[in-house]
PDB file of C-alpha atoms and ligand atoms in Angstrom:
ATOM      1  CA  MET A   4       0.000   0.000   0.000  1.00 98.00           C
ATOM      2  CA  PHE A   5       1.652   3.167  -1.197  1.00 98.00           C
ATOM      3  CA  GLY A   6       0.521   6.745  -0.606  1.00 98.00           C
ATOM      4  CA  PRO A   7       1.029   9.933   1.366  1.00 98.00           C
ATOM      5  CA  PRO A   8       0.406  10.226   5.123  1.00 98.00           C
ATOM      6  CA  GLY A   9      -3.299   9.923   5.830  1.00 97.00           C
ATOM      7  CA  SER A  10      -4.192   8.422   2.441  1.00 98.00           C
ATOM      8  CA  GLY A  11      -5.756   5.407   4.195  1.00 98.00           C
ATOM      9  CA  LYS A  12      -2.957   2.820   3.930  1.00 98.00           C
ATOM     10  CA  GLY A  13      -3.596   1.448   7.426  1.00 98.00           C
ATOM     11  CA  THR A  14      -7.398   1.646   7.189  1.00 98.00           C
ATOM     12  CA  TYR A  15      -7.525  -0.448   4.004  1.00 98.00           C
ATOM     13  CA  ALA A  16      -4.556  -2.752   4.724  1.00 98.00           C
ATOM     14  CA  SER A  17      -6.068  -3.862   8.048  1.00 97.00           C
ATOM     15  CA  ARG A  18      -9.358  -4.760   6.320  1.00 97.00           C
ATOM     16  CA  LEU A  19      -7.543  -6.463   3.409  1.00 97.00           C
ATOM     17  CA  SER A  20      -5.532  -8.492   5.876  1.00 97.00           C
ATOM     18  CA  GLU A  21      -8.787  -9.981   7.242  1.00 96.00           C
ATOM     19  CA  GLU A  22     -10.132 -10.641   3.717  1.00 96.00           C
ATOM     20  CA  LEU A  23      -6.932 -12.288   2.469  1.00 95.00           C
ATOM     21  CA  THR A  24      -5.844 -13.847   5.788  1.00 97.00           C
ATOM     22  CA  ILE A  25      -2.277 -12.629   5.426  1.00 97.00           C
ATOM     23  CA  PRO A  26      -0.533 -10.225   7.832  1.00 98.00           C
ATOM     24  CA  HIS A  27      -0.620  -6.451   7.559  1.00 98.00           C
ATOM     25  CA  ILE A  28       2.817  -4.999   8.235  1.00 98.00           C
ATOM     26  CA  SER A  29       2.917  -1.269   8.953  1.00 98.00           C
ATOM     27  CA  THR A  30       6.462  -0.004   9.444  1.00 98.00           C
ATOM     28  CA  GLY A  31       4.953   3.006  11.250  1.00 97.00           C
ATOM     29  CA  GLU A  32       3.414   0.578  13.768  1.00 96.00           C
ATOM     30  CA  LEU A  33       6.747  -1.268  14.130  1.00 97.00           C
ATOM     31  CA  VAL A  34       8.397   2.083  14.874  1.00 97.00           C
ATOM     32  CA  ARG A  35       5.715   3.077  17.409  1.00 95.00           C
ATOM     33  CA  GLU A  36       6.028  -0.326  19.164  1.00 95.00           C
ATOM     34  CA  GLU A  37       9.791   0.112  19.571  1.00 97.00           C
ATOM     35  CA  ILE A  38       9.233   3.605  20.994  1.00 96.00           C
ATOM     36  CA  LYS A  39       6.438   2.460  23.303  1.00 94.00           C
ATOM     37  CA  ASN A  40       8.661  -0.351  24.649  1.00 96.00           C
ATOM     38  CA  GLN A  41      11.617   2.045  24.971  1.00 97.00           C
ATOM     39  CA  THR A  42      13.989  -0.468  23.359  1.00 98.00           C
ATOM     40  CA  GLU A  43      17.451   0.673  22.309  1.00 97.00           C
ATOM     41  CA  THR A  44      16.165   1.071  18.743  1.00 98.00           C
ATOM     42  CA  GLY A  45      13.073   2.861  20.047  1.00 98.00           C
ATOM     43  CA  ARG A  46      15.167   5.455  21.865  1.00 97.00           C
ATOM     44  CA  GLU A  47      17.347   5.921  18.775  1.00 97.00           C
ATOM     45  CA  ILE A  48      14.421   6.606  16.414  1.00 98.00           C
ATOM     46  CA  GLU A  49      11.959   8.472  18.646  1.00 97.00           C
ATOM     47  CA  SER A  50      12.977  11.941  17.481  1.00 97.00           C
ATOM     48  CA  TYR A  51      12.571  11.038  13.788  1.00 97.00           C
ATOM     49  CA  SER A  52       9.059   9.717  14.230  1.00 95.00           C
ATOM     50  CA  LYS A  53       7.898  12.606  16.464  1.00 94.00           C
ATOM     51  CA  SER A  54       9.157  15.243  14.018  1.00 96.00           C
ATOM     52  CA  GLY A  55       7.769  13.478  10.939  1.00 96.00           C
ATOM     53  CA  LYS A  56      11.184  12.632   9.469  1.00 97.00           C
ATOM     54  CA  LEU A  57      12.055   9.247   7.981  1.00 98.00           C
ATOM     55  CA  VAL A  58      13.835   6.782  10.223  1.00 98.00           C
ATOM     56  CA  PRO A  59      17.270   5.863   8.720  1.00 98.00           C
ATOM     57  CA  ASP A  60      17.088   3.176   6.026  1.00 98.00           C
ATOM     58  CA  GLU A  61      19.345   0.673   7.867  1.00 97.00           C
ATOM     59  CA  VAL A  62      17.212   0.797  11.032  1.00 98.00           C
ATOM     60  CA  ILE A  63      13.864   0.443   9.288  1.00 98.00           C
ATOM     61  CA  GLY A  64      15.287  -2.257   6.984  1.00 97.00           C
ATOM     62  CA  LYS A  65      16.293  -4.349  10.018  1.00 97.00           C
ATOM     63  CA  LEU A  66      12.880  -3.944  11.670  1.00 97.00           C
ATOM     64  CA  LEU A  67      11.182  -5.022   8.452  1.00 97.00           C
ATOM     65  CA  GLU A  68      13.457  -8.005   7.797  1.00 96.00           C
ATOM     66  CA  SER A  69      12.945  -9.259  11.310  1.00 97.00           C
ATOM     67  CA  ARG A  70       9.131  -9.004  10.961  1.00 97.00           C
ATOM     68  CA  ILE A  71       9.047 -10.694   7.542  1.00 96.00           C
ATOM     69  CA  SER A  72      11.151 -13.601   8.807  1.00 96.00           C
ATOM     70  CA  GLN A  73       8.303 -14.645  11.132  1.00 97.00           C
ATOM     71  CA  THR A  74       6.380 -17.732  10.039  1.00 97.00           C
ATOM     72  CA  ASP A  75       3.022 -15.982   9.564  1.00 97.00           C
ATOM     73  CA  CYS A  76       4.511 -14.166   6.532  1.00 97.00           C
ATOM     74  CA  ALA A  77       5.247 -17.360   4.594  1.00 95.00           C
ATOM     75  CA  ARG A  78       2.048 -17.111   2.488  1.00 93.00           C
ATOM     76  CA  GLY A  79       2.540 -13.420   1.735  1.00 95.00           C
ATOM     77  CA  PHE A  80       1.910 -10.099   3.466  1.00 97.00           C
ATOM     78  CA  ILE A  81       0.620  -6.586   2.900  1.00 98.00           C
ATOM     79  CA  LEU A  82       3.187  -3.846   3.339  1.00 98.00           C
ATOM     80  CA  ASP A  83       1.987  -0.436   4.524  1.00 98.00           C
ATOM     81  CA  GLY A  84       4.513   2.398   4.573  1.00 98.00           C
ATOM     82  CA  PHE A  85       7.489   0.435   3.241  1.00 98.00           C
ATOM     83  CA  PRO A  86       9.464   1.134   1.113  1.00 98.00           C
ATOM     84  CA  ARG A  87       9.736   4.930   1.271  1.00 98.00           C
ATOM     85  CA  THR A  88      13.101   5.452  -0.417  1.00 98.00           C
ATOM     86  CA  VAL A  89      14.813   3.852  -3.400  1.00 96.00           C
ATOM     87  CA  ALA A  90      17.389   2.337  -1.003  1.00 96.00           C
ATOM     88  CA  GLN A  91      14.533   0.636   0.904  1.00 98.00           C
ATOM     89  CA  ALA A  92      12.988  -0.596  -2.369  1.00 97.00           C
ATOM     90  CA  GLU A  93      16.312  -2.223  -3.227  1.00 96.00           C
ATOM     91  CA  VAL A  94      16.393  -3.968   0.153  1.00 95.00           C
ATOM     92  CA  LEU A  95      12.870  -5.259  -0.519  1.00 96.00           C
ATOM     93  CA  GLU A  96      13.863  -6.550  -3.976  1.00 96.00           C
ATOM     94  CA  ARG A  97      16.422  -8.755  -2.247  1.00 94.00           C
ATOM     95  CA  ILE A  98      14.037 -10.059   0.428  1.00 92.00           C
ATOM     96  CA  SER A  99      10.738 -10.390  -1.433  1.00 93.00           C
ATOM     97  CA  LYS A 100       9.777  -8.682  -4.696  1.00 94.00           C
ATOM     98  CA  PRO A 101       6.417  -6.880  -4.440  1.00 95.00           C
ATOM     99  CA  ASP A 102       3.647  -8.137  -6.770  1.00 95.00           C
ATOM    100  CA  VAL A 103       1.579  -4.954  -6.926  1.00 96.00           C
ATOM    101  CA  VAL A 104       1.950  -1.386  -5.666  1.00 98.00           C
ATOM    102  CA  VAL A 105      -1.496   0.054  -4.886  1.00 98.00           C
ATOM    103  CA  ASN A 106      -1.011   3.801  -5.063  1.00 98.00           C
ATOM    104  CA  LEU A 107      -3.573   5.757  -3.021  1.00 98.00           C
ATOM    105  CA  ASP A 108      -3.863   9.111  -4.735  1.00 97.00           C
ATOM    106  CA  VAL A 109      -5.499  11.527  -2.262  1.00 97.00           C
ATOM    107  CA  PRO A 110      -5.236  15.350  -2.372  1.00 96.00           C
ATOM    108  CA  ASP A 111      -3.497  17.281   0.436  1.00 96.00           C
ATOM    109  CA  ASP A 112      -6.641  19.096   1.656  1.00 96.00           C
ATOM    110  CA  VAL A 113      -8.424  15.765   2.222  1.00 97.00           C
ATOM    111  CA  ILE A 114      -5.337  14.382   4.004  1.00 97.00           C
ATOM    112  CA  ILE A 115      -5.063  17.357   6.363  1.00 96.00           C
ATOM    113  CA  GLU A 116      -8.764  17.104   7.232  1.00 96.00           C
ATOM    114  CA  ARG A 117      -8.511  13.349   7.910  1.00 97.00           C
ATOM    115  CA  LEU A 118      -5.293  13.456   9.939  1.00 97.00           C
ATOM    116  CA  SER A 119      -6.392  16.301  12.164  1.00 96.00           C
ATOM    117  CA  THR A 120      -9.453  14.221  13.136  1.00 97.00           C
ATOM    118  CA  ARG A 121      -7.821  10.758  13.353  1.00 98.00           C
ATOM    119  CA  GLN A 122      -8.003   8.663  16.529  1.00 98.00           C
ATOM    120  CA  THR A 123      -6.099   5.396  17.043  1.00 97.00           C
ATOM    121  CA  CYS A 124      -6.357   2.668  19.640  1.00 96.00           C
ATOM    122  CA  GLY A 125      -3.377   2.648  21.991  1.00 92.00           C
ATOM    123  CA  THR A 126      -3.883  -1.100  22.580  1.00 92.00           C
ATOM    124  CA  CYS A 127      -4.647  -2.767  19.211  1.00 92.00           C
ATOM    125  CA  GLY A 128      -3.788   0.040  16.759  1.00 92.00           C
ATOM    126  CA  ALA A 129      -7.281   0.195  15.147  1.00 96.00           C
ATOM    127  CA  ILE A 130      -7.851   3.449  13.240  1.00 98.00           C
ATOM    128  CA  TYR A 131     -10.879   5.756  13.571  1.00 98.00           C
ATOM    129  CA  ASN A 132     -11.871   9.245  12.623  1.00 98.00           C
ATOM    130  CA  GLU A 133     -13.855  11.557  14.877  1.00 96.00           C
ATOM    131  CA  ARG A 134     -15.789  12.911  11.871  1.00 96.00           C
ATOM    132  CA  PHE A 135     -15.835  10.208   9.207  1.00 95.00           C
ATOM    133  CA  LEU A 136     -15.279   6.806  10.845  1.00 97.00           C
ATOM    134  CA  LYS A 137     -16.445   7.238  14.430  1.00 97.00           C
ATOM    135  CA  PRO A 138     -16.125   4.603  17.140  1.00 98.00           C
ATOM    136  CA  LYS A 139     -19.451   3.435  18.638  1.00 98.00           C
ATOM    137  CA  ALA A 140     -18.568   5.012  22.024  1.00 98.00           C
ATOM    138  CA  ALA A 141     -16.457   8.175  22.179  1.00 97.00           C
ATOM    139  CA  TRP A 142     -12.720   7.485  22.634  1.00 98.00           C
ATOM    140  CA  ILE A 143     -13.277   3.722  23.122  1.00 98.00           C
ATOM    141  CA  CYS A 144     -12.097   1.117  20.595  1.00 98.00           C
ATOM    142  CA  ASP A 145     -14.951  -0.963  19.089  1.00 98.00           C
ATOM    143  CA  ARG A 146     -12.633  -3.956  18.716  1.00 96.00           C
ATOM    144  CA  CYS A 147     -10.830  -4.231  22.065  1.00 98.00           C
ATOM    145  CA  CYS A 148     -12.394  -1.510  24.287  1.00 98.00           C
ATOM    146  CA  GLY A 149      -8.928   0.129  24.478  1.00 97.00           C
ATOM    147  CA  GLN A 150      -8.529   3.878  24.946  1.00 98.00           C
ATOM    148  CA  LEU A 151      -8.408   5.918  21.718  1.00 98.00           C
ATOM    149  CA  ARG A 152      -5.877   8.722  21.396  1.00 97.00           C
ATOM    150  CA  LYS A 153      -4.335  11.197  18.979  1.00 97.00           C
ATOM    151  CA  ARG A 154      -1.030  10.242  17.398  1.00 95.00           C
ATOM    152  CA  ASP A 155       1.965  12.402  18.419  1.00 92.00           C
ATOM    153  CA  ASP A 156       2.734  13.152  14.761  1.00 95.00           C
ATOM    154  CA  ASP A 157      -0.786  14.372  13.921  1.00 96.00           C
ATOM    155  CA  GLN A 158      -0.180  17.995  14.949  1.00 95.00           C
ATOM    156  CA  PRO A 159      -0.498  20.492  12.053  1.00 95.00           C
ATOM    157  CA  SER A 160       3.230  21.371  11.871  1.00 95.00           C
ATOM    158  CA  VAL A 161       4.279  17.681  11.845  1.00 97.00           C
ATOM    159  CA  ILE A 162       1.580  16.789   9.273  1.00 97.00           C
ATOM    160  CA  ASN A 163       3.043  19.466   6.965  1.00 97.00           C
ATOM    161  CA  GLU A 164       6.554  18.110   7.478  1.00 97.00           C
ATOM    162  CA  ARG A 165       5.413  14.537   6.707  1.00 98.00           C
ATOM    163  CA  LEU A 166       3.697  15.700   3.511  1.00 98.00           C
ATOM    164  CA  LYS A 167       6.834  17.596   2.497  1.00 98.00           C
ATOM    165  CA  ILE A 168       9.066  14.595   3.146  1.00 98.00           C
ATOM    166  CA  TYR A 169       6.672  12.334   1.255  1.00 98.00           C
ATOM    167  CA  GLY A 170       6.934  14.628  -1.783  1.00 97.00           C
ATOM    168  CA  ILE A 171      10.722  14.794  -1.694  1.00 97.00           C
ATOM    169  CA  GLN A 172      11.784  11.298  -0.594  1.00 97.00           C
ATOM    170  CA  THR A 173       8.923   8.899  -1.233  1.00 98.00           C
ATOM    171  CA  ARG A 174       6.812  10.002  -4.206  1.00 97.00           C
ATOM    172  CA  PRO A 175       9.825   9.591  -6.578  1.00 96.00           C
ATOM    173  CA  LEU A 176       9.687   5.856  -5.801  1.00 97.00           C
ATOM    174  CA  LEU A 177       6.566   5.676  -7.945  1.00 97.00           C
ATOM    175  CA  ASP A 178       8.788   6.108 -11.023  1.00 97.00           C
ATOM    176  CA  TYR A 179      10.907   3.182  -9.826  1.00 97.00           C
ATOM    177  CA  TYR A 180       7.796   0.966  -9.665  1.00 98.00           C
ATOM    178  CA  HIS A 181       6.199   2.416 -12.820  1.00 97.00           C
ATOM    179  CA  LYS A 182       9.278   1.189 -14.682  1.00 97.00           C
ATOM    180  CA  LYS A 183       8.594  -2.293 -13.297  1.00 96.00           C
ATOM    181  CA  GLY A 184       4.975  -1.991 -14.510  1.00 96.00           C
ATOM    182  CA  ILE A 185       3.395  -2.869 -11.142  1.00 96.00           C
ATOM    183  CA  VAL A 186       1.747   0.418 -10.049  1.00 97.00           C
ATOM    184  CA  ARG A 187      -2.076   0.465  -9.889  1.00 97.00           C
ATOM    185  CA  ASN A 188      -3.584   3.878  -9.103  1.00 97.00           C
ATOM    186  CA  LEU A 189      -6.616   4.363  -6.912  1.00 97.00           C
ATOM    187  CA  VAL A 190      -7.806   7.953  -7.011  1.00 96.00           C
ATOM    188  CA  ASN A 191      -9.917   9.206  -4.107  1.00 94.00           C
ATOM    189  CA  LYS A 192     -10.662  12.937  -4.048  1.00 93.00           C
ATOM    190  CA  GLU A 193     -13.535  12.918  -1.557  1.00 93.00           C
ATOM    191  CA  THR A 194     -13.112  13.486   2.167  1.00 90.00           C
ATOM    192  CA  SER A 195     -15.233  10.507   3.136  1.00 91.00           C
ATOM    193  CA  VAL A 196     -15.839   7.272   1.216  1.00 94.00           C
ATOM    194  CA  PRO A 197     -16.869   3.988   2.894  1.00 96.00           C
ATOM    195  CA  PRO A 198     -13.584   2.041   3.359  1.00 96.00           C
ATOM    196  CA  GLU A 199     -15.414  -1.159   2.285  1.00 96.00           C
ATOM    197  CA  LYS A 200     -15.962   0.391  -1.155  1.00 97.00           C
ATOM    198  CA  ILE A 201     -12.250   1.077  -1.535  1.00 97.00           C
ATOM    199  CA  VAL A 202     -11.275  -2.358  -0.221  1.00 97.00           C
ATOM    200  CA  LYS A 203     -13.571  -3.931  -2.853  1.00 97.00           C
ATOM    201  CA  GLU A 204     -11.811  -1.900  -5.509  1.00 97.00           C
ATOM    202  CA  ILE A 205      -8.379  -3.053  -4.275  1.00 97.00           C
ATOM    203  CA  LEU A 206      -9.545  -6.686  -4.287  1.00 96.00           C
ATOM    204  CA  ARG A 207     -10.696  -6.192  -7.887  1.00 95.00           C
ATOM    205  CA  ILE A 208      -7.230  -4.854  -8.763  1.00 94.00           C
ATOM    206  CA  LEU A 209      -5.562  -7.843  -7.071  1.00 94.00           C
ATOM    207  CA  LYS A 210      -7.857 -10.363  -8.780  1.00 92.00           C
ATOM    208  CA  ALA A 211      -6.809  -8.947 -12.135  1.00 91.00           C
ATOM    209  CA  GLU A 212      -3.241  -9.985 -11.287  1.00 85.00           C
ATOM    210  CA  GLN A 213      -3.271 -13.695 -12.170  1.00 69.00           C
ATOM    211  CA  SER A 214      -0.050 -14.272 -10.261  1.00 68.00           C
ATOM    212  CA  ILE A 215      -1.567 -13.250  -6.908  1.00 69.00           C
ATOM    213  CA  MET A 216      -5.069 -14.672  -6.496  1.00 67.00           C
TER     214      MET A 216
HETATM  215  P1  AP5 B 323       3.221   5.783   9.358  1.00 83.06           P
HETATM  216  O1  AP5 B 323       2.566   5.338  10.588  1.00 83.06           O
HETATM  217  O2  AP5 B 323       3.306   4.864   8.209  1.00 83.06           O
HETATM  218  O3  AP5 B 323       2.561   7.172   8.920  1.00 83.06           O
HETATM  219  P2  AP5 B 323       2.182   7.787   7.493  1.00 83.06           P
HETATM  220  O4  AP5 B 323       2.808   7.227   6.278  1.00 83.06           O
HETATM  221  O5  AP5 B 323       2.380   9.225   7.710  1.00 83.06           O
HETATM  222  O6  AP5 B 323       0.757   7.329   7.278  1.00 83.06           O
HETATM  223  P3  AP5 B 323      -0.407   7.384   8.310  1.00 83.06           P
HETATM  224  O7  AP5 B 323      -0.363   6.160   9.178  1.00 83.06           O
HETATM  225  O8  AP5 B 323      -0.442   8.717   8.987  1.00 83.06           O
HETATM  226  O9  AP5 B 323      -1.677   7.358   7.343  1.00 83.06           O
HETATM  227  P4  AP5 B 323      -2.382   6.144   6.603  1.00 83.06           P
HETATM  228  O10 AP5 B 323      -2.133   6.260   5.146  1.00 83.06           O
HETATM  229  O11 AP5 B 323      -2.095   4.835   7.261  1.00 83.06           O
HETATM  230  O12 AP5 B 323      -3.891   6.573   6.841  1.00 83.06           O
HETATM  231  P5  AP5 B 323      -4.980   5.997   7.881  1.00 83.06           P
HETATM  232  O13 AP5 B 323      -5.489   4.687   7.400  1.00 83.06           O
HETATM  233  O14 AP5 B 323      -4.511   6.106   9.286  1.00 83.06           O
HETATM  234  O15 AP5 B 323       4.717   6.266   9.718  1.00 83.06           O
HETATM  235  C1  AP5 B 323       4.929   7.079  10.850  1.00 83.06           C
HETATM  236  C2  AP5 B 323       6.404   7.432  10.979  1.00 83.06           C
HETATM  237  O16 AP5 B 323       7.191   6.223  11.130  1.00 83.06           O
HETATM  238  C3  AP5 B 323       7.036   8.135   9.766  1.00 83.06           C
HETATM  239  O17 AP5 B 323       6.799   9.523   9.799  1.00 83.06           O
HETATM  240  C4  AP5 B 323       8.509   7.761   9.949  1.00 83.06           C
HETATM  241  O18 AP5 B 323       9.109   8.534  10.958  1.00 83.06           O
HETATM  242  C5  AP5 B 323       8.430   6.330  10.431  1.00 83.06           C
HETATM  243  N1  AP5 B 323       8.455   5.352   9.322  1.00 83.06           N
HETATM  244  C6  AP5 B 323       7.478   4.481   8.977  1.00 83.06           C
HETATM  245  N2  AP5 B 323       7.810   3.758   7.901  1.00 83.06           N
HETATM  246  C7  AP5 B 323       9.054   4.197   7.533  1.00 83.06           C
HETATM  247  C8  AP5 B 323       9.927   3.837   6.468  1.00 83.06           C
HETATM  248  N3  AP5 B 323       9.607   2.907   5.566  1.00 83.06           N
HETATM  249  N4  AP5 B 323      11.107   4.508   6.377  1.00 83.06           N
HETATM  250  C9  AP5 B 323      11.466   5.440   7.286  1.00 83.06           C
HETATM  251  N5  AP5 B 323      10.662   5.826   8.307  1.00 83.06           N
HETATM  252  C10 AP5 B 323       9.464   5.203   8.427  1.00 83.06           C
HETATM  253  O19 AP5 B 323      -6.149   7.063   7.632  1.00 83.06           O
HETATM  254  C11 AP5 B 323      -5.999   8.405   8.065  1.00 83.06           C
HETATM  255  C12 AP5 B 323      -7.322   8.942   8.600  1.00 83.06           C
HETATM  256  O20 AP5 B 323      -8.261   8.985   7.531  1.00 83.06           O
HETATM  257  C13 AP5 B 323      -7.969   8.087   9.694  1.00 83.06           C
HETATM  258  O21 AP5 B 323      -8.598   8.923  10.621  1.00 83.06           O
HETATM  259  C14 AP5 B 323      -9.015   7.257   8.931  1.00 83.06           C
HETATM  260  O22 AP5 B 323     -10.097   6.898   9.762  1.00 83.06           O
HETATM  261  C15 AP5 B 323      -9.428   8.254   7.857  1.00 83.06           C
HETATM  262  N6  AP5 B 323      -9.859   7.602   6.625  1.00 83.06           N
HETATM  263  C16 AP5 B 323      -9.182   6.665   5.906  1.00 83.06           C
HETATM  264  N7  AP5 B 323      -9.885   6.323   4.827  1.00 83.06           N
HETATM  265  C17 AP5 B 323     -11.023   7.048   4.870  1.00 83.06           C
HETATM  266  C18 AP5 B 323     -12.154   7.127   4.011  1.00 83.06           C
HETATM  267  N8  AP5 B 323     -12.271   6.388   2.921  1.00 83.06           N
HETATM  268  N9  AP5 B 323     -13.141   7.989   4.328  1.00 83.06           N
HETATM  269  C19 AP5 B 323     -13.026   8.745   5.463  1.00 83.06           C
HETATM  270  N10 AP5 B 323     -11.995   8.717   6.308  1.00 83.06           N
HETATM  271  C20 AP5 B 323     -10.991   7.869   6.005  1.00 83.06           C
HETATM  272 MG1   MG B 324      -0.852   4.242   8.871  1.00 83.06          MG
END
């Protein structure tokens, strides 16, 4: 799942993971886990994540390799937020070549609106939105009854920095994958669309790829 911050990578990947019964791997979640557990890596990368900068390629590459080596990934997996640089894409080519890059094309004004109203579960990581995808009870996770909260990097100045970094360091990767012929665009210009509708569209894209399903 490829796309700018707030384009819905996590929202759709978590639902696709249930549909396809393969794991959803969000490198952002891996980073937040390390920070939450205050591991050595977590302490090293905390300032990058909080300021919206990319974590160094070597560190994120190690976190990803370690996650992919777990047995639940043997049948495949959905990557969300990796790769974000050409160097990371080259690491991925060596570990496991991606079949399809689903590019979520969402305009900046929609992103800013969605991120400033996002809520996430501190326990299971489920994603909500206080305007568009509300939990049943305010600030309580529907799935695990955990406490919902705002992400540290969802403040306006950090959102702007993340969008800037996406444009400079990550968007150019699309050319890399266009050359491989595996990019499938999904344009979504509206602020709110039922996620199920978009997930259906992604499944249609995947079904068209004989090699995958
Ligand atoms: P990460 O956690 O990946 O953040 P991100 O890329 O900025 O993306 P987000 O998680 O903010 O957005 P999303 O696309 O998942 O959207 P969501 O589904 O939540 O990374 C965080 C940090 O970790 C990075 O800044 C970096 O420091 C580090 N990092 C991670 N990977 C790295 C890497 N590879 N290299 C280096 N550093 C790395 O949706 C957003 C909101 O919109 C939600 O409120 C949701 O409910 C709502 N929404 C979604 N879809 C819809 C819809 N259809 N209609 C209405 N609302 C919707
Ligand atoms: Mg996410």
